[in-house]
Short mmCIF file of C-alpha atoms (C1' of nucleotides) in Angstrom, two decimals:
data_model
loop_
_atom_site.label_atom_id
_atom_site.label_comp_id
_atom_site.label_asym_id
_atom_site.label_seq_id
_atom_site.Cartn_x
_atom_site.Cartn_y
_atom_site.Cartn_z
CA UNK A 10 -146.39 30.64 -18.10
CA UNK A 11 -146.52 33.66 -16.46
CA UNK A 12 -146.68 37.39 -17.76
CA UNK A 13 -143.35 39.40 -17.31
CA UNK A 14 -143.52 43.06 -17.12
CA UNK A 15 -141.50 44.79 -19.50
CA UNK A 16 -141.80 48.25 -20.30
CA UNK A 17 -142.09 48.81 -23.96
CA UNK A 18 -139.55 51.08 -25.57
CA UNK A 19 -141.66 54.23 -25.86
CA UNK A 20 -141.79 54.11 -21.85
CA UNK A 21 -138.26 53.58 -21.55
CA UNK A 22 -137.28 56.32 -18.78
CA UNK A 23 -134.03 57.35 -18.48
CA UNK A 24 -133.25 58.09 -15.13
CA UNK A 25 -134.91 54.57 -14.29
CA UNK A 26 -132.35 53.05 -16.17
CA UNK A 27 -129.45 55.29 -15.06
CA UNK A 28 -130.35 54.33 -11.54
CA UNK A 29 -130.75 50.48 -12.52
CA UNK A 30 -127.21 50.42 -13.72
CA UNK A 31 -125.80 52.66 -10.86
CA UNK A 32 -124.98 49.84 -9.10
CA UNK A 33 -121.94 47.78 -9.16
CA UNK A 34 -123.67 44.50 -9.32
CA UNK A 35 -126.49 45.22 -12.15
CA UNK A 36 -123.82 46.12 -14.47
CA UNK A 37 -121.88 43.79 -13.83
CA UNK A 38 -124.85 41.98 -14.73
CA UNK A 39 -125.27 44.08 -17.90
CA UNK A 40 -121.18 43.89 -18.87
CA UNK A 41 -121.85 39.79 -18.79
CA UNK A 42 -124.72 39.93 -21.07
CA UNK A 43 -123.21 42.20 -23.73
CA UNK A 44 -120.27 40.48 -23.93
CA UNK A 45 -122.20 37.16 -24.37
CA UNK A 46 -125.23 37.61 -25.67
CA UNK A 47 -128.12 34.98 -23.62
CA UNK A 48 -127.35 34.20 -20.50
CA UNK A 49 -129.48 32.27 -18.06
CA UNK A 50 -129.96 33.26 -14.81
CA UNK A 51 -127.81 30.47 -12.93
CA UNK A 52 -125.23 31.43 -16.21
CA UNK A 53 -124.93 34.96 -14.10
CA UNK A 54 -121.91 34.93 -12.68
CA UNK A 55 -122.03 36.33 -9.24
CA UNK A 56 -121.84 35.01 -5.78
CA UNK A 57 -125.13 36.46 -4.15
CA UNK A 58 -127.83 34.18 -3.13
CA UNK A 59 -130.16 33.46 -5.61
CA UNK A 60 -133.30 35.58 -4.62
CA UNK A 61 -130.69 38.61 -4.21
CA UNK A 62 -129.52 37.99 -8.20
CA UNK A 63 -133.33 37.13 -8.77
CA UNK A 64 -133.88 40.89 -7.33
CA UNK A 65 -131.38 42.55 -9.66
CA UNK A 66 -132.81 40.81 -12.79
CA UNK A 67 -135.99 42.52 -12.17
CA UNK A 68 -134.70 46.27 -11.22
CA UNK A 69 -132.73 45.57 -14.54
CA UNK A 70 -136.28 43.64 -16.51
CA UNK A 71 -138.33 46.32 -14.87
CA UNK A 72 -136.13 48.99 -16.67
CA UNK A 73 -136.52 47.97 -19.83
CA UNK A 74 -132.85 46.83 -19.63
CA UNK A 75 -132.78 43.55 -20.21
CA UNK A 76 -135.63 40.89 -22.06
CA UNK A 77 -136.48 37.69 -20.24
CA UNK A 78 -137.11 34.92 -22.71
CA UNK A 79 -138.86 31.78 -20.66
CA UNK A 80 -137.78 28.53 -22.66
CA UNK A 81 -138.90 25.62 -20.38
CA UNK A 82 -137.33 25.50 -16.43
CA UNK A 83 -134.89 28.44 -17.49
CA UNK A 84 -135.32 31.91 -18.28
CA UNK A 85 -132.38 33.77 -20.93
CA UNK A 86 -131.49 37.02 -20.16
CA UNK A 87 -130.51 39.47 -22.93
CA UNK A 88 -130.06 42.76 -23.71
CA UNK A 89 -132.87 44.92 -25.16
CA UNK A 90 -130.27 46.46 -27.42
CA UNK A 91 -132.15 47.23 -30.25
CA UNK A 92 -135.28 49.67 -27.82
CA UNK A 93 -132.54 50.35 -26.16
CA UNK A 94 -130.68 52.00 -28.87
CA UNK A 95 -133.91 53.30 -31.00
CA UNK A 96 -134.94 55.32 -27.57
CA UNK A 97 -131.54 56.65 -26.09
CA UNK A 98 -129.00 56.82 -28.87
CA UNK A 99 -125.19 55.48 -28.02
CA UNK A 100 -126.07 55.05 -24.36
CA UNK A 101 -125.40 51.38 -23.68
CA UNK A 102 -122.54 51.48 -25.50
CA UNK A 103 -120.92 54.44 -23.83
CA UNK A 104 -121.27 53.18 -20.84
CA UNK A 105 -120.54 49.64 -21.54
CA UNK A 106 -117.08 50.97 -22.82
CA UNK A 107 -116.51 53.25 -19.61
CA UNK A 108 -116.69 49.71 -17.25
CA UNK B 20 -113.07 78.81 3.96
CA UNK B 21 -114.26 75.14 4.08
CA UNK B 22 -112.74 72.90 2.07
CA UNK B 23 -115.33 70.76 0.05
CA UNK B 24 -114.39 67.18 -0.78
CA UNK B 25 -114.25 66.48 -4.56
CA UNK B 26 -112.61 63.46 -5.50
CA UNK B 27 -110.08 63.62 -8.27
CA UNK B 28 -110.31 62.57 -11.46
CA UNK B 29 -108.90 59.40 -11.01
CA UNK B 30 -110.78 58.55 -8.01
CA UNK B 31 -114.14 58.81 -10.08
CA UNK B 32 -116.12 56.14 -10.34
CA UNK B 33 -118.63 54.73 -12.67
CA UNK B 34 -121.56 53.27 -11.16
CA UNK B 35 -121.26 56.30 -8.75
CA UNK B 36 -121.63 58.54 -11.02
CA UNK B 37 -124.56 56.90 -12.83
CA UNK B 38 -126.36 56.32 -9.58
CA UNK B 39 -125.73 60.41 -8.99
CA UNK B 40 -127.64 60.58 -12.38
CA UNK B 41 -130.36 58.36 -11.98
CA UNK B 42 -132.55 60.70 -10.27
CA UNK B 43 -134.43 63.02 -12.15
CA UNK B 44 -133.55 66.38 -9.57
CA UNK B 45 -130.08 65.58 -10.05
CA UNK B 46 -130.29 65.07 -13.58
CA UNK B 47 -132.14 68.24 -14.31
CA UNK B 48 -129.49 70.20 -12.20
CA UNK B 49 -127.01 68.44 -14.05
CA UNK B 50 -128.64 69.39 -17.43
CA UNK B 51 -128.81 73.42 -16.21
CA UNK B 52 -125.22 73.49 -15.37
CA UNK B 53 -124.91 71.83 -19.35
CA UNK B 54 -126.67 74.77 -20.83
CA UNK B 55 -126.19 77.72 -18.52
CA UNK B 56 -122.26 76.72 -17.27
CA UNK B 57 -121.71 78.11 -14.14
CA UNK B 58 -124.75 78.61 -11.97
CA UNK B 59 -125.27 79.47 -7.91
CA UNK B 60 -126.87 77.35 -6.01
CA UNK B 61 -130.08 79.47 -5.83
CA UNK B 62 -129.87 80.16 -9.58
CA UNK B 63 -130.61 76.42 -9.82
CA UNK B 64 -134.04 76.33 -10.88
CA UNK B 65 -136.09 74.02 -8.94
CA UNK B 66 -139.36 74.34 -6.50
CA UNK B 67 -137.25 71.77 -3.49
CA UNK B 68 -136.61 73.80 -0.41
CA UNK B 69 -133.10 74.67 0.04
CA UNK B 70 -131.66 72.02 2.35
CA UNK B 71 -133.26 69.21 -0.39
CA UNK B 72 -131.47 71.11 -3.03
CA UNK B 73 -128.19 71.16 -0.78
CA UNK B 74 -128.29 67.62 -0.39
CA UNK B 75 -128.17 67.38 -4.12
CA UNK B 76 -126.00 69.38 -4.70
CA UNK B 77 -123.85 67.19 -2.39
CA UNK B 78 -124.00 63.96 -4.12
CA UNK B 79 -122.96 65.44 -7.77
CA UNK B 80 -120.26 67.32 -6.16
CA UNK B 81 -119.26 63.67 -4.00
CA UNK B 82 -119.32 62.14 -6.82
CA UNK B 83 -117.24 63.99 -8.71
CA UNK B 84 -119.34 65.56 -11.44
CA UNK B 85 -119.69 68.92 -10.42
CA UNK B 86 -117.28 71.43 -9.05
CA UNK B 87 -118.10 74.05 -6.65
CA UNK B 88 -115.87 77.14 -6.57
CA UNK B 89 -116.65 79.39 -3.40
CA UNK B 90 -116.73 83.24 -3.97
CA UNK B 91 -117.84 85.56 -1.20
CA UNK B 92 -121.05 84.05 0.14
CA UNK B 93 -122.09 82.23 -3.49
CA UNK B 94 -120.98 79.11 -4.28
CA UNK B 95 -120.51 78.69 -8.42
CA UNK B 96 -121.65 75.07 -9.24
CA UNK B 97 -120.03 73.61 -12.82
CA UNK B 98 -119.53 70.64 -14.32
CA UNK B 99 -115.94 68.89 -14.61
CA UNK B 100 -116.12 68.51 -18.06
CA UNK B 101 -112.43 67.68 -18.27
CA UNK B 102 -111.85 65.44 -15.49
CA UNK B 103 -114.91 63.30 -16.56
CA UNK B 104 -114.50 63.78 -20.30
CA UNK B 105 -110.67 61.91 -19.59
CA UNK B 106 -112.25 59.27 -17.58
CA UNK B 107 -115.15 58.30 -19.05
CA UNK B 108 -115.04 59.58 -22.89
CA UNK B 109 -118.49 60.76 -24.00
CA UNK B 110 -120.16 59.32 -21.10
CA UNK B 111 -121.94 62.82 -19.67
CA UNK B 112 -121.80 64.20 -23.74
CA UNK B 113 -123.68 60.78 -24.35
CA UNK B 114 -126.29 61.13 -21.21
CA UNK B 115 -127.23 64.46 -21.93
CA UNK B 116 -128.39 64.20 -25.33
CA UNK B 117 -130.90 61.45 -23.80
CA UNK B 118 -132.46 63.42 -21.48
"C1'" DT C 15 -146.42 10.46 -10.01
"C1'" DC C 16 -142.28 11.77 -7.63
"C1'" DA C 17 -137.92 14.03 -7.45
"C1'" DA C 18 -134.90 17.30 -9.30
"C1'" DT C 19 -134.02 21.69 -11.34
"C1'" DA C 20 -134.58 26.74 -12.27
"C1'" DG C 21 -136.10 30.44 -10.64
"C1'" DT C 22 -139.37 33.64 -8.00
"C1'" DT C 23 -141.84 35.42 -4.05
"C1'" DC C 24 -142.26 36.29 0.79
"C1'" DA C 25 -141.18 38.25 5.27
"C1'" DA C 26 -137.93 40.20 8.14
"C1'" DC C 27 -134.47 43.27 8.72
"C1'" DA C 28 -130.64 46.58 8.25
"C1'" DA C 29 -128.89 50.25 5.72
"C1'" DC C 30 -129.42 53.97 2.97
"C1'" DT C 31 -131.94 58.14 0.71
"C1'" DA C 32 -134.78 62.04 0.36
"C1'" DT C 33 -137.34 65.62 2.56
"C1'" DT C 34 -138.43 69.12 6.00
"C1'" DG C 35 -138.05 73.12 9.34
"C1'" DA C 36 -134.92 74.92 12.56
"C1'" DA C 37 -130.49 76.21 13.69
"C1'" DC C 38 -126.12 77.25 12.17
"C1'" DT C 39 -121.74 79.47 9.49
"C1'" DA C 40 -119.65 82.73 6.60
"C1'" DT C 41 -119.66 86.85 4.01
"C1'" DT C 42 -121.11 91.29 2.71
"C1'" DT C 43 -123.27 95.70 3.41
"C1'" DG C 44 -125.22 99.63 5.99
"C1'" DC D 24 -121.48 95.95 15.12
"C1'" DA D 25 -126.10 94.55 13.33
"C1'" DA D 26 -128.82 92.96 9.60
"C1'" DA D 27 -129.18 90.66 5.37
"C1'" DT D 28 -127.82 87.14 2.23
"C1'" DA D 29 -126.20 82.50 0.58
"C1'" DG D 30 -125.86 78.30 1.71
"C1'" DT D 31 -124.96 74.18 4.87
"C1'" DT D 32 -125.75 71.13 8.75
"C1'" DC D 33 -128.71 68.91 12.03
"C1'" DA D 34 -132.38 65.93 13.70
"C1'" DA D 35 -136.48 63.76 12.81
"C1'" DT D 36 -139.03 61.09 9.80
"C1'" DA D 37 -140.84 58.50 5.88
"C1'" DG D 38 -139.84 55.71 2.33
"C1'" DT D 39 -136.81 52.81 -0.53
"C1'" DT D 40 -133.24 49.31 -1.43
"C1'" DG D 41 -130.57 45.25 -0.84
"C1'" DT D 42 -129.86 40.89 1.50
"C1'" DT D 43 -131.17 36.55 3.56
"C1'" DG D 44 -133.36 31.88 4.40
"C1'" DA D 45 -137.65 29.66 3.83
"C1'" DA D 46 -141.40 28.65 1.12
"C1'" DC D 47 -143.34 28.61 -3.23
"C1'" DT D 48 -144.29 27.72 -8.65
"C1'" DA D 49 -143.36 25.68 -12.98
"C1'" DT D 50 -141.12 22.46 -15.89
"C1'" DT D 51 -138.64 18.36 -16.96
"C1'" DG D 52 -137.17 13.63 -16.65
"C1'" DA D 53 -137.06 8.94 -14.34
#
DNA sequence: TCAATAGTTCAACAACTATTGAACTATTTG
DNA sequence: CAAATAGTTCAATAGTTGTTGAACTATTGA
């Protein structure tokens, strides 16, 4: 069981995350898992090649975006609202609602 | 008198504009312009050389978040609060409170 | 234990981004 | 017209990002 960085939500940065959701793919990504809650990775909805998706989940992990919760051969991808939220005020949800 | 392109409002576009804000030059430009309104490019605090700052000034104005109005040999950067504000409701209000 | 499943990591590569000094354009001022 | 000013464009370069197939790791189930 490996260890998954995640930054915790005092080192939440928000140009990092700007830039993690400046592209069209990653919040798509993001759009998925707010409108239903845990997703798992093959549950993404995309066609890229797997290692491409796998490189978006980290950019969007390694943000402090999303949480990866490892429950046996999968991994469920959800939305750190509540750091999220505590840290940067509105954000998500602003931008959720301009997709 | 060059013309500069500036896309119009309805040609703005989300994740480009959030990618134009995920960097933390362009961000802190964006942020002067917020407080100060209109600035010239060499009012723009910031130790980059000039072409660096150019190029920055490039992407926000590509991307449709700032407008540059030419007089004599300044250019007047501002943002389009307006054009944005219709767009994407309290997405730059929202950002800017963050940073 | 062996095969299947879920996902990551690796290596290679192409495309893009940011930075720099030098050269350029346009405008104003003497 | 020449010099100064404000800013951009160019070319070179370094570094980053996104994509791909192949190889890998970890877990589950027969």
């Amino acid at each position: 069981m490996k260890e998954l960085f995640q930054p915790n939500k005092d080192q939440l940065n928000l140009t990092t995350i700007l830039c993690a959701l400046g592209d069209p793919i990653r919040l798509n990504i993001v759009k998925q898992l707010s409108d239903m809650g845990e997703i798992t990775c093959s549950g993404v909805g995309s066609v890229l090649p797997r290692p491409a998706l796998s490189h978006h989940f980290k950019v969007l992990r390694e943000s402090g975006i999303i949480h990866v919760r490892i429950e046996g051969k999968q991994r469920f991808l959800s939305i750190r609202y509540n750091d999220l939220e505590k840290r940067f005020p509105g954000l998500l949800e602003t931008i959720l609602k301009c997709v």
